[in-house]
Amino acid sequence: MRLVQGNEAVALAAVHAGCNFYSGYPITPATEIMEMMARQMPKTGGVFIQMEDEIGSIAAAIGAAWGGAKAMTATSGPGFSLMQENIGYACMTQTPVVVVDSQRGGPSTGLPTLPAQGEVMQARYGTHGDHEVIVLTASSVVEAYRMTVEAFNLSETYRVPAILLLDAVLSHMRENVEFPDVPVRERAKPVIDEHFLPFGPDAPFVPFGSGHHTVVTGMSHDETGLPKALAGQAVQRILMGVAERMRRDAREITFYHEISLDDADIVLLTYGITARAAREAVELLRQDGVKAGLLDLQTLWPFPDWLVKEKTAHAKAILVPELNLGQYVMPVRATLEGRCPVEALGRMDGELFTPEALVEAAKRLASSVEIGGVAHD
Amino acid sequence: MTKPGVDLTPYLRQEMMPTVWCPGCGHGIIARGIATALMNLGVDMDQLAVVGGIGCSGRAPFYFDANSMHTTHGRALAYATGLKMVNPNLTVIVPMGDGDSAAIGGNHLIHAARRNIDITAIIFNNSIYGMTGGQSAPTSPLESHSTTTPMGSIEPAFDMVELALAAGATYVARTTTFDFQEMPKLIEGAIRHHGFSVVEVLSQCPTYYGRLNKLGEAPDMLLYERDRTKLLEAFGPPPEITREEMVGQLPIGLFRNEERPEYIDQYHGLVARAGGGK
Ligand SMILES: Cc1ncc(C[n+]2csc(CCOP(=O)(O)OP(=O)(O)O)c2C)c(N)n1
Ligand code: SF4
Ligand SMILES: [Mg+2]
């Protein structure tokens, strides 16, 4: 057991996952990750570089991946915005890379030291053109550790950028933790012959220097990597294949916690830091006779529609509290297609939800759908 | 120099031929210059990475039978930095456009130069944005015409050699597509040099720059390059030459070739001090 900060847990987890390249640019509240990596990388023989901006940071990380590294960069909102174009390059070139975004109040410079969840949609759709990414989040220091390792693992497995969303509170929070031993997916070193298709279905990620003269391009290309005729069809085939593989493995790649969902009338659907208040709220609601339950997601994208359907099958209403003006509530609503009311509860003032605020909102929702046993006070 | 009949095909990616470049474009002459330098140095193509940005020049990586990376506009040097740091055995060449290197990617250029990382940047300077159809670049001369400066440019141009020298590049050269026999030697020197090298090659874009500035066809533009440049006397320090004098007399040749601690060596020193050596 030791007292560890959220950002420190991310850095330690990255080292555990085999990260041997870190590039970044300082920004609150993510800076400590970079400072830790500046000490850790030289000690472990990895590379650390402070780049001239966040565009350079993500670009260097992707370049490092093609040099054979497990690469990571970390930032916050303003830097995350700058990274978007090149995150798309990683999608198009099927490059494993991990991007941490510790969310702070926004838009623009916003509230640099205060938490938010404003980048839930940006993490999924921020780069231009359609694509698939993995987005994970966490609500505790130990979970931040676990999800960082999983971000590396999933990024390797599916050859997509994996984005880990933290927030200002989790980044700076200290908790007593015992780090779990999360298994690490090692990169296969396949034997390459002249028939190797670097972007073929399920092709392993083979960095430069293997002897295969791979072409890596952000232009639409086929399985050879070359931007040949009918590249539009080819890239659709390739990227749909990536999405298909993630859908196929949805149960393995969807991380979540649940509390009292079996008989829940009111389901609180949360992610990230908000889960902490929600856990307490569910307990308080139960004490007051409201059958409340919690579905707390760590895998935000690909959207686990199957899980949301399964876990809310008997719910009479769903409350989605978020530190934004209502982002993740949208796919939840779309998934349930009017089966029951899905209520958004949003704030972007830099404050967290208290359990009491969630209790109140849940009771209001319960009475609006006329669930028995609710005291109207 | 490339003698007639020299076979460069082992260095070129045949399945990508013909190139996208227009007839008469200078970029093909530069690609030939690079291939000649690779041949003369006997570079192992398995251990060569060509990392380009976006533009007509940015297509160059496709044409080398090596580890090829075609990145985003202006960012090639940042990609190359990450690549080279984790795999220092690779020879890394970065072909860049003038818009690519002087406008959108200017920040990466000066910082790569400041770090003195062992990468060879080759600037294909045609004084215009070719790929997007002839817009003004930071290298477009004052009063030159483009589709976004229809009445002539009111902005002074960047001198890429001065910029590279000021930013700390340790090997800095300029040549032209007219000087195609000298060019491979300067590129060879740049590849051999242990540190950040910049070779600016003045190139011609007959399709846009030539047409919009009434400079004639490609051969006329080559003669124009010959006439506006002057070979440096020796491989000495940069000449004391004013901007006014440079009009019509742009110096070409090798401006700097000096040793300064290289960035990755410095980093490896730091790893050794931290006890992280393998
Ligand atoms: C972020 C971004 N902005 C703009 C463009 C459009 N664009 C493509 S190439 C180019 C300029 C190319 O000019 P230069 O770098 O001089 O290369 P050249 O084509 O002349 O060789 C521009 C602006 C882009 N691809 N990406
Ligand atoms: S547009 Fe200009 S720079 Fe581009 S290929 Fe044609 S001649 Fe060359
Ligand atoms: Mg140009």
XYZ file of C-alpha atoms and ligand atoms in Angstrom:
690
model
C 0.000 0.000 0.000
C 1.218 3.444 -0.835
C -0.207 6.888 -1.432
C -0.239 7.514 -5.173
C -1.513 10.368 -7.296
C -3.720 9.651 -10.327
C -1.203 11.009 -12.805
C 1.588 9.073 -11.129
C -0.451 5.869 -11.441
C -0.787 6.480 -15.178
C 2.975 6.892 -15.588
C 3.732 3.786 -13.504
C 1.142 1.792 -15.424
C 2.601 2.917 -18.734
C 6.030 1.654 -17.680
C 4.439 -1.623 -16.546
C 2.710 -1.911 -19.940
C 6.058 -1.621 -21.698
C 5.822 2.005 -22.764
C 9.267 3.017 -23.975
C 8.524 6.312 -25.672
C 6.919 9.393 -24.217
C 6.543 12.735 -25.957
C 4.623 15.640 -24.537
C 4.105 19.299 -23.876
C 3.318 20.600 -20.382
C -0.288 21.376 -19.515
C -2.337 21.358 -16.329
C -3.704 18.996 -15.059
C -1.705 16.368 -17.010
C 1.816 17.696 -16.430
C 2.802 15.281 -13.664
C 2.500 12.377 -16.094
C 5.139 14.042 -18.245
C 7.342 14.880 -15.274
C 7.178 11.292 -14.076
C 8.008 9.989 -17.541
C 10.967 12.386 -17.733
C 12.399 10.477 -14.762
C 11.149 6.995 -15.627
C 12.084 6.742 -19.310
C 15.852 7.283 -18.978
C 15.938 4.858 -16.045
C 14.278 2.113 -18.060
C 16.204 2.806 -21.265
C 13.148 4.323 -22.943
C 12.891 7.656 -24.714
C 11.471 10.853 -23.294
C 11.184 14.011 -25.340
C 9.557 17.341 -24.631
C 8.241 18.464 -27.988
C 7.592 21.995 -29.231
C 3.802 21.569 -29.060
C 1.115 18.904 -28.828
C 0.959 18.470 -32.587
C 4.608 17.518 -32.477
C 3.980 15.317 -29.431
C 1.397 13.081 -31.072
C 3.347 13.076 -34.342
C 6.544 12.001 -32.572
C 4.628 9.296 -30.688
C 3.239 7.860 -33.934
C 6.678 8.077 -35.551
C 8.128 6.280 -32.524
C 5.523 3.531 -32.851
C 6.730 2.934 -36.416
C 10.238 2.858 -35.006
C 9.133 -0.055 -32.808
C 8.164 1.654 -29.559
C 5.118 1.432 -27.380
C 4.372 5.139 -27.332
C 2.280 7.469 -25.228
C 1.539 11.159 -24.931
C -0.616 12.968 -22.380
C -2.337 16.321 -22.435
C -5.465 18.269 -21.495
C -8.224 19.947 -23.532
C -6.286 22.627 -25.440
C -3.549 20.155 -26.335
C -6.061 17.425 -27.109
C -7.673 19.747 -29.649
C -4.280 20.294 -31.284
C -3.718 16.545 -31.541
C -6.878 15.733 -33.438
C -5.560 15.788 -37.011
C -2.752 13.398 -36.195
C -4.932 11.086 -34.089
C -6.754 10.566 -37.382
C -3.415 9.726 -38.975
C -2.951 6.977 -36.381
C -6.447 5.661 -37.213
C -5.767 5.697 -40.947
C -2.353 4.064 -40.580
C -3.509 1.575 -37.899
C -0.811 2.695 -35.510
C -0.995 1.668 -31.854
C -0.521 4.729 -29.664
C -1.912 5.827 -26.306
C -3.208 9.348 -25.718
C -4.157 10.498 -22.225
C -6.463 13.501 -21.917
C -6.970 14.813 -18.417
C -10.124 16.838 -18.860
C -10.414 20.306 -17.396
C -13.145 22.898 -17.695
C -13.551 24.278 -21.200
C -14.022 25.442 -23.889
C -10.756 27.230 -24.641
C -8.469 27.794 -21.655
C -11.493 27.262 -19.442
C -10.816 26.141 -15.897
C -7.287 24.702 -15.974
C -7.360 23.184 -12.503
C -10.976 22.058 -12.299
C -12.546 18.849 -13.569
C -14.823 18.334 -16.550
C -15.981 15.605 -18.902
C -16.213 17.789 -21.949
C -14.201 15.608 -24.322
C -16.315 12.467 -24.376
C -17.520 13.198 -27.893
C -14.266 14.792 -29.016
C -12.373 11.674 -28.011
C -14.666 9.633 -30.242
C -15.282 12.011 -33.120
C -12.676 14.771 -32.768
C -10.626 13.952 -35.819
C -12.109 14.479 -39.252
C -13.431 11.582 -41.279
C -15.074 8.543 -39.757
C -13.020 6.032 -37.848
C -13.010 3.803 -34.806
C -11.074 4.444 -31.604
C -10.970 3.046 -28.108
C -11.801 5.400 -25.266
C -11.404 4.353 -21.646
C -11.898 6.263 -18.423
C -11.501 5.733 -14.680
C -12.878 6.897 -11.358
C -10.081 5.989 -8.951
C -6.313 5.897 -8.835
C -6.170 2.126 -9.022
C -8.581 2.134 -11.934
C -6.477 4.765 -13.712
C -3.578 2.326 -13.397
C -5.591 -0.598 -14.715
C -7.113 1.356 -17.595
C -3.736 2.723 -18.670
C -2.416 -0.816 -19.077
C -5.611 -1.827 -20.887
C -5.270 1.197 -23.178
C -1.862 -0.121 -24.261
C -3.217 -3.656 -24.623
C -6.260 -2.718 -26.686
C -4.293 -0.289 -28.830
C -1.882 -3.129 -29.654
C -4.606 -5.677 -30.287
C -6.750 -3.607 -32.627
C -4.074 -1.266 -34.008
C -6.051 1.839 -33.112
C -5.208 4.847 -30.993
C -6.474 4.303 -27.451
C -7.533 7.383 -25.544
C -7.686 7.468 -21.765
C -9.915 10.184 -20.349
C -9.073 11.410 -16.882
C -10.127 14.651 -15.257
C -8.474 17.284 -13.088
C -9.664 15.713 -9.830
C -8.585 12.168 -10.629
C -5.251 13.358 -12.012
C -4.401 15.137 -8.790
C -6.148 12.894 -6.297
C -4.031 10.724 -4.005
C -5.254 7.331 -2.820
C -3.761 4.468 -0.921
C -3.342 1.744 -3.476
C -1.954 -1.692 -4.066
C -1.327 -1.965 -7.780
C -2.954 -4.962 -9.426
C -0.876 -7.133 -11.714
C -2.589 -6.367 -15.010
C -1.394 -8.712 -17.793
C 0.447 -6.992 -20.625
C -0.034 -7.824 -24.266
C 3.388 -8.184 -25.850
C 3.890 -7.301 -29.478
C 4.317 -10.330 -31.727
C 7.432 -10.383 -33.885
C 6.212 -12.312 -36.913
C 8.383 -13.614 -39.703
C 7.803 -11.464 -42.762
C 7.871 -12.775 -46.328
C 7.289 -10.987 -49.613
C 3.535 -11.713 -49.451
C 3.138 -9.818 -46.180
C 0.256 -7.326 -46.260
C 1.048 -4.674 -43.638
C -2.586 -3.502 -43.565
C -4.288 -6.830 -44.217
C -7.088 -8.153 -41.973
C -5.663 -8.999 -38.536
C -2.142 -8.149 -39.802
C 0.270 -7.700 -36.912
C 1.815 -4.278 -36.454
C 5.286 -4.535 -37.987
C 7.430 -1.447 -37.454
C 10.089 -0.129 -39.823
C 13.363 -1.967 -40.157
C 11.827 -5.446 -40.555
C 13.043 -5.693 -44.137
C 9.562 -5.178 -45.553
C 9.562 -1.754 -47.211
C 6.215 -0.636 -45.822
C 4.509 2.508 -47.074
C 2.663 4.324 -44.318
C 0.304 7.018 -45.536
C -2.658 9.015 -44.308
C -4.086 8.791 -47.821
C -6.653 6.109 -48.440
C -4.780 2.948 -49.330
C -5.300 -0.749 -49.747
C -3.897 -3.645 -47.710
C -0.462 -3.166 -49.273
C -0.368 0.393 -47.936
C -0.237 1.916 -51.406
C -2.781 4.536 -52.472
C -3.868 2.578 -55.515
C -7.025 2.829 -57.590
C -10.257 2.191 -55.653
C -8.499 3.275 -52.463
C -11.817 4.571 -51.131
C -13.318 1.107 -51.211
C -10.121 -0.377 -49.807
C -9.946 1.924 -46.825
C -13.626 1.394 -46.098
C -12.947 -2.343 -46.124
C -9.904 -1.957 -43.845
C -11.442 0.403 -41.310
C -14.747 -1.458 -41.224
C -12.685 -4.559 -40.510
C -11.150 -2.838 -37.486
C -14.607 -1.861 -36.230
C -15.880 -5.383 -36.885
C -13.094 -6.975 -34.840
C -13.838 -4.669 -31.925
C -17.543 -5.481 -32.153
C -16.742 -9.186 -32.243
C -14.746 -8.824 -29.009
C -17.140 -6.351 -27.377
C -17.489 -8.421 -24.210
C -13.751 -8.575 -23.617
C -13.059 -4.926 -24.299
C -15.951 -3.429 -22.358
C -14.970 -2.687 -18.778
C -17.669 -1.665 -16.308
C -18.902 -1.929 -12.733
C -22.456 -2.430 -11.584
C -24.310 -2.031 -8.317
C -27.806 -3.337 -7.548
C -28.975 -3.442 -11.125
C -31.034 -6.638 -10.790
C -34.141 -4.985 -9.430
C -33.358 -1.332 -10.160
C -36.174 0.956 -11.275
C -33.842 3.924 -11.604
C -30.449 3.338 -13.174
C -27.678 5.874 -12.788
C -25.407 5.532 -15.787
C -22.061 7.148 -15.095
C -18.413 7.120 -16.101
C -15.216 8.572 -14.708
C -15.115 10.666 -11.572
C -18.917 10.971 -11.375
C -19.165 7.290 -10.423
C -17.823 8.097 -6.957
C -20.812 10.231 -6.009
C -23.149 7.852 -7.818
C -22.098 4.872 -5.695
C -23.021 6.757 -2.560
C -26.194 8.097 -4.132
C -27.402 4.585 -4.913
C -26.897 3.603 -1.282
C -28.787 6.675 -0.029
C -31.606 6.091 -2.486
C -31.953 2.471 -1.387
C -32.130 3.628 2.251
C -34.988 5.907 1.198
C -36.784 3.043 -0.499
C -35.951 3.916 -4.095
C -34.774 0.911 -6.055
C -31.740 2.526 -7.610
C -28.786 0.902 -9.351
C -25.544 1.956 -10.986
C -23.962 1.126 -14.316
C -20.479 2.663 -14.289
C -18.595 2.381 -17.573
C -14.843 2.373 -18.023
C -15.059 1.612 -21.743
C -16.854 4.548 -23.319
C -16.135 3.795 -26.959
C -16.837 1.613 -28.886
C -20.225 2.369 -27.344
C -21.400 -0.768 -25.466
C -24.981 -0.602 -26.700
C -25.506 -4.309 -25.944
C -24.474 -3.781 -22.323
C -26.635 -0.712 -21.831
C -29.627 -2.639 -23.240
C -28.925 -5.695 -21.119
C -28.361 -3.846 -17.872
C -31.310 -1.501 -18.163
C -33.835 -4.021 -19.482
C -36.092 -3.633 -16.432
C -35.347 -0.014 -15.601
C -38.171 2.490 -15.544
C -35.895 5.497 -16.022
C -32.216 6.259 -16.499
C -30.248 9.201 -15.187
C -27.008 10.165 -16.935
C -25.056 12.686 -14.858
C -22.052 14.171 -16.679
C -19.655 17.068 -16.200
C -20.753 18.543 -19.522
C -24.036 19.713 -20.994
C -25.152 16.244 -22.069
C -22.868 14.233 -24.328
C -22.867 10.541 -23.449
C -26.596 10.696 -22.802
C -27.065 10.904 -26.580
C -25.924 7.391 -27.546
C -27.713 6.025 -24.447
C -30.985 7.570 -25.655
C -30.374 6.428 -29.203
C -29.721 2.884 -28.015
C -32.860 2.635 -25.899
C -35.022 4.205 -28.617
C -37.618 5.606 -26.247
C -37.982 2.388 -24.242
C -37.822 4.462 -21.051
C -37.017 8.053 -20.132
C -33.295 8.855 -20.254
C -32.619 12.020 -18.293
C -29.517 14.169 -18.715
C -28.025 15.884 -15.711
C -25.185 18.140 -16.707
C -22.896 20.776 -15.264
C -19.744 22.447 -16.551
C -18.940 24.838 -13.723
C -15.863 22.936 -12.556
C -17.668 21.343 -9.617
C -18.356 17.653 -9.082
C -21.803 16.254 -8.375
C -22.484 15.585 -4.721
C -24.263 12.330 -3.842
C -27.139 14.461 -2.536
C -27.555 16.229 -5.868
C -27.746 12.869 -7.610
C -30.242 11.575 -5.032
C -32.441 14.584 -5.600
C -32.299 14.266 -9.373
C -33.013 10.530 -9.175
C -36.024 11.091 -6.916
C -37.357 13.759 -9.225
C -37.003 11.386 -12.110
C -38.627 8.564 -10.126
C -41.659 10.652 -9.295
C -42.006 11.823 -12.875
C -42.316 8.225 -14.014
C -44.580 7.458 -11.064
C -42.528 4.828 -9.337
C -44.231 3.822 -6.085
C -42.682 4.338 -2.655
C -41.163 7.721 -3.396
C -41.738 10.371 -0.802
C -42.604 13.749 -2.335
C -40.931 16.314 -0.178
C 27.469 12.799 -60.324
C 25.049 10.577 -62.175
C 26.516 9.377 -65.419
C 24.148 8.584 -68.253
C 23.161 4.961 -68.056
C 23.519 4.697 -64.281
C 20.730 2.478 -63.022
C 18.867 3.998 -60.093
C 15.934 1.587 -60.265
C 17.015 -0.465 -57.213
C 16.415 2.655 -55.124
C 13.013 3.468 -56.554
C 9.627 1.891 -55.904
C 8.640 0.720 -59.341
C 4.994 0.049 -58.507
C 4.520 3.766 -57.772
C 5.825 4.903 -61.148
C 5.061 7.116 -62.949
C 5.179 9.852 -60.341
C 2.362 12.355 -59.855
C 4.705 15.180 -60.800
C 3.940 17.319 -63.867
C 6.244 17.161 -66.881
C 9.100 19.590 -66.238
C 8.588 19.665 -62.460
C 11.841 20.106 -60.551
C 10.829 17.651 -57.823
C 11.753 14.667 -59.992
C 15.260 16.063 -60.441
C 15.601 16.297 -56.660
C 14.333 12.740 -56.198
C 16.957 11.644 -58.702
C 19.568 13.603 -56.753
C 18.572 11.823 -53.544
C 18.614 8.399 -55.232
C 22.057 9.140 -56.654
C 23.330 10.100 -53.225
C 21.884 6.874 -51.759
C 23.614 4.852 -54.456
C 26.940 6.621 -54.030
C 26.826 6.084 -50.276
C 25.611 2.496 -50.607
C 22.778 3.137 -48.145
C 21.027 -0.057 -47.005
C 17.432 0.521 -48.101
C 16.160 -1.780 -45.320
C 17.576 0.767 -42.900
C 16.431 3.895 -44.716
C 13.290 5.778 -43.732
C 11.955 8.523 -45.985
C 9.422 10.602 -44.078
C 7.526 13.290 -45.969
C 4.725 15.753 -45.354
C 1.924 16.806 -47.680
C 2.383 18.537 -51.013
C 3.783 17.583 -54.396
C 7.129 17.272 -52.619
C 5.480 15.283 -49.830
C 4.851 12.471 -52.318
C 8.573 11.771 -52.562
C 8.574 9.000 -49.875
C 6.358 6.853 -52.109
C 9.026 6.760 -54.790
C 11.853 5.330 -52.713
C 11.965 1.584 -52.167
C 12.560 1.964 -48.450
C 10.582 2.406 -45.246
C 8.282 5.162 -46.474
C 6.126 7.466 -44.437
C 3.803 10.078 -45.890
C 2.595 12.019 -42.860
C 0.523 15.187 -42.371
C 1.164 18.688 -43.708
C 4.162 20.226 -41.947
C 4.638 17.489 -39.352
C 7.122 15.168 -41.026
C 10.044 16.292 -38.861
C 8.107 15.621 -35.671
C 7.235 12.103 -36.888
C 10.843 11.596 -37.960
C 12.072 12.734 -34.544
C 10.117 10.021 -32.741
C 11.120 7.415 -35.306
C 14.818 8.238 -35.219
C 14.975 8.397 -31.426
C 13.687 4.872 -30.940
C 15.567 3.459 -33.914
C 18.799 5.447 -34.339
C 20.113 2.811 -36.763
C 17.755 4.100 -39.410
C 19.005 6.708 -41.850
C 16.185 9.242 -41.857
C 15.599 11.574 -44.787
C 12.775 14.098 -44.706
C 11.729 15.616 -48.037
C 9.708 18.759 -47.383
C 7.916 21.381 -49.409
C 8.587 25.034 -48.820
C 5.059 25.545 -47.501
C 5.437 22.337 -45.533
C 8.720 23.381 -43.917
C 8.503 27.178 -43.759
C 4.811 27.781 -43.021
C 2.802 25.072 -41.262
C 5.868 23.081 -40.200
C 8.200 25.974 -39.396
C 8.057 25.261 -35.694
C 9.214 21.669 -36.109
C 12.014 22.752 -38.455
C 13.565 25.216 -36.032
C 13.308 22.825 -33.102
C 14.808 19.896 -34.994
C 17.665 22.241 -35.919
C 18.043 23.471 -32.354
C 18.212 19.898 -31.032
C 20.648 18.889 -33.766
C 19.012 15.499 -34.221
C 20.644 13.308 -36.860
C 18.057 13.746 -39.622
C 18.496 15.030 -43.172
C 15.834 17.543 -44.231
C 15.645 18.290 -47.927
C 13.552 21.318 -48.759
C 11.991 21.197 -52.230
C 11.613 24.961 -52.616
C 9.528 25.941 -55.633
C 8.477 29.269 -54.068
C 4.827 28.265 -54.183
C 2.186 25.810 -52.991
C 2.149 23.419 -55.916
C -0.227 20.732 -54.686
C -3.082 23.089 -53.880
C -2.797 24.957 -57.156
C -0.361 27.839 -56.895
C -0.929 29.836 -53.718
C 1.670 32.078 -52.106
C 4.214 30.490 -49.725
C 6.474 32.089 -47.102
C 9.243 31.557 -49.667
C 7.448 33.408 -52.467
C 9.547 36.452 -53.349
C 8.244 39.965 -52.740
C 6.050 41.012 -55.675
C 5.797 37.489 -57.068
C 2.443 36.330 -58.324
C 0.313 33.461 -57.147
C -3.397 32.721 -56.998
C -3.576 34.313 -53.536
C -1.317 37.245 -54.446
C -2.886 38.194 -57.770
C -1.463 41.735 -57.535
C 1.962 40.577 -56.372
C 3.116 39.543 -52.905
C 3.557 42.269 -50.295
C 5.371 39.895 -47.918
C 9.117 39.379 -47.796
C 10.270 35.792 -48.310
C 12.001 33.547 -45.824
C 15.562 32.631 -46.686
C 15.565 28.976 -45.630
C 19.354 28.824 -45.362
C 19.479 31.802 -43.006
C 16.641 30.304 -41.020
C 18.357 26.918 -40.716
C 21.670 28.532 -39.770
C 20.054 30.738 -37.136
C 18.107 27.810 -35.675
C 21.275 25.771 -35.217
C 21.354 23.220 -38.037
C 24.909 21.906 -38.249
C 24.973 21.111 -41.973
C 23.332 23.685 -44.228
C 23.477 23.771 -48.009
C 21.594 25.236 -50.912
C 21.551 24.110 -54.489
C 19.207 24.156 -57.450
C 17.700 21.699 -59.892
C 19.870 23.353 -62.552
C 22.923 22.199 -60.572
C 21.796 18.584 -60.735
C 25.369 17.338 -60.861
C 26.398 19.139 -57.667
C 23.196 18.324 -55.830
C 23.932 14.644 -54.990
C 27.276 15.629 -53.436
C 25.612 18.092 -51.096
C 22.938 15.516 -50.231
C 25.603 12.853 -49.651
C 27.362 15.199 -47.269
C 24.092 15.848 -45.478
C 23.336 12.133 -45.051
C 26.876 11.432 -43.844
C 26.781 14.359 -41.430
C 26.054 13.370 -37.835
C 23.542 16.019 -36.814
C 20.662 17.976 -38.290
C 21.200 18.741 -41.965
C 19.211 21.030 -44.197
C 19.637 21.000 -47.940
C 17.483 23.547 -49.682
C 17.003 22.784 -53.358
C 15.526 25.543 -55.479
C 13.038 23.700 -57.660
C 10.775 24.746 -60.484
C 7.013 24.520 -60.663
C 6.328 25.369 -64.291
C 2.642 24.572 -63.864
C 1.948 27.350 -61.361
C 4.936 29.477 -60.409
C 6.308 29.572 -63.935
C 2.996 30.324 -65.561
C 1.796 32.913 -63.028
C 5.138 34.731 -63.100
C 5.690 34.457 -66.850
C 8.958 32.569 -66.456
C 8.387 30.335 -69.450
C 8.701 26.589 -69.654
C 10.772 24.283 -67.442
C 14.050 24.819 -69.381
C 13.598 28.596 -69.104
C 13.041 28.203 -65.376
C 16.232 26.170 -65.017
C 18.165 28.968 -66.691
C 16.398 31.444 -64.392
C 17.665 29.414 -61.425
C 21.165 29.459 -62.877
C 21.072 33.225 -63.346
C 19.736 34.159 -59.930
C 22.261 32.103 -57.982
C 25.984 32.275 -57.388
C 28.160 29.430 -56.164
C 29.956 30.116 -52.896
C 33.724 30.353 -53.376
C 34.607 27.627 -50.953
C 32.906 25.544 -48.301
C 33.669 28.308 -45.850
C 31.505 30.364 -43.527
C 28.455 32.099 -44.959
C 29.436 35.198 -46.917
C 28.717 38.663 -45.626
C 26.068 39.462 -48.108
C 23.109 41.799 -47.807
C 19.584 41.046 -48.871
C 19.835 43.654 -51.639
C 22.938 42.058 -53.039
C 21.304 38.664 -52.874
C 18.654 39.637 -55.400
C 20.019 38.110 -58.569
C 22.919 36.628 -56.635
C 21.459 34.113 -54.208
C 24.420 32.159 -52.837
C 24.409 28.399 -53.288
C 26.793 25.779 -51.935
C 27.655 24.544 -48.477
C 27.138 27.159 -45.792
C 27.933 25.157 -42.696
C 29.340 21.746 -41.867
C 30.314 21.563 -38.233
C 30.175 19.217 -35.287
C 28.008 19.941 -32.284
C 26.697 17.376 -29.791
C 23.984 15.405 -31.519
C 20.647 15.100 -29.742
C 20.311 11.309 -29.576
C 23.914 10.964 -28.386
C 23.081 13.493 -25.702
C 19.991 11.523 -24.771
C 21.928 8.273 -24.577
C 24.390 10.016 -22.263
C 21.476 10.916 -20.054
C 20.208 7.323 -20.096
C 23.655 6.119 -19.048
C 23.705 8.612 -16.164
C 20.233 7.459 -15.110
C 21.389 3.837 -15.132
C 18.918 2.824 -17.846
C 21.456 1.519 -20.351
C 20.610 -1.892 -21.741
C -3.481 20.892 -42.262
C -3.519 21.050 -43.737
N -3.713 22.274 -44.259
C -3.761 22.430 -45.588
C -3.561 21.375 -46.416
C -3.631 21.572 -47.910
N -2.314 21.524 -48.547
C -1.866 20.396 -49.132
S -0.362 20.569 -49.809
C -0.294 22.196 -49.347
C 0.843 23.079 -49.707
C 1.933 22.408 -50.412
O 2.930 23.321 -50.727
P 4.429 22.970 -50.471
O 4.620 22.506 -49.098
O 5.239 24.130 -50.899
O 4.671 21.706 -51.415
P 4.652 21.619 -53.005
O 3.315 21.076 -53.376
O 4.880 22.979 -53.547
O 5.761 20.674 -53.312
C -1.431 22.564 -48.663
C -1.683 23.924 -48.147
C -3.369 20.103 -45.831
N -3.185 18.993 -46.560
N -3.327 19.987 -44.504
S 2.106 21.486 -59.531
Fe 4.161 22.305 -59.645
S 5.236 21.382 -57.903
Fe 3.395 20.186 -58.249
S 4.039 18.514 -59.588
Fe 3.244 20.154 -60.919
S 5.054 21.339 -61.435
Fe 5.613 20.095 -59.698
Mg 6.192 24.414 -52.711
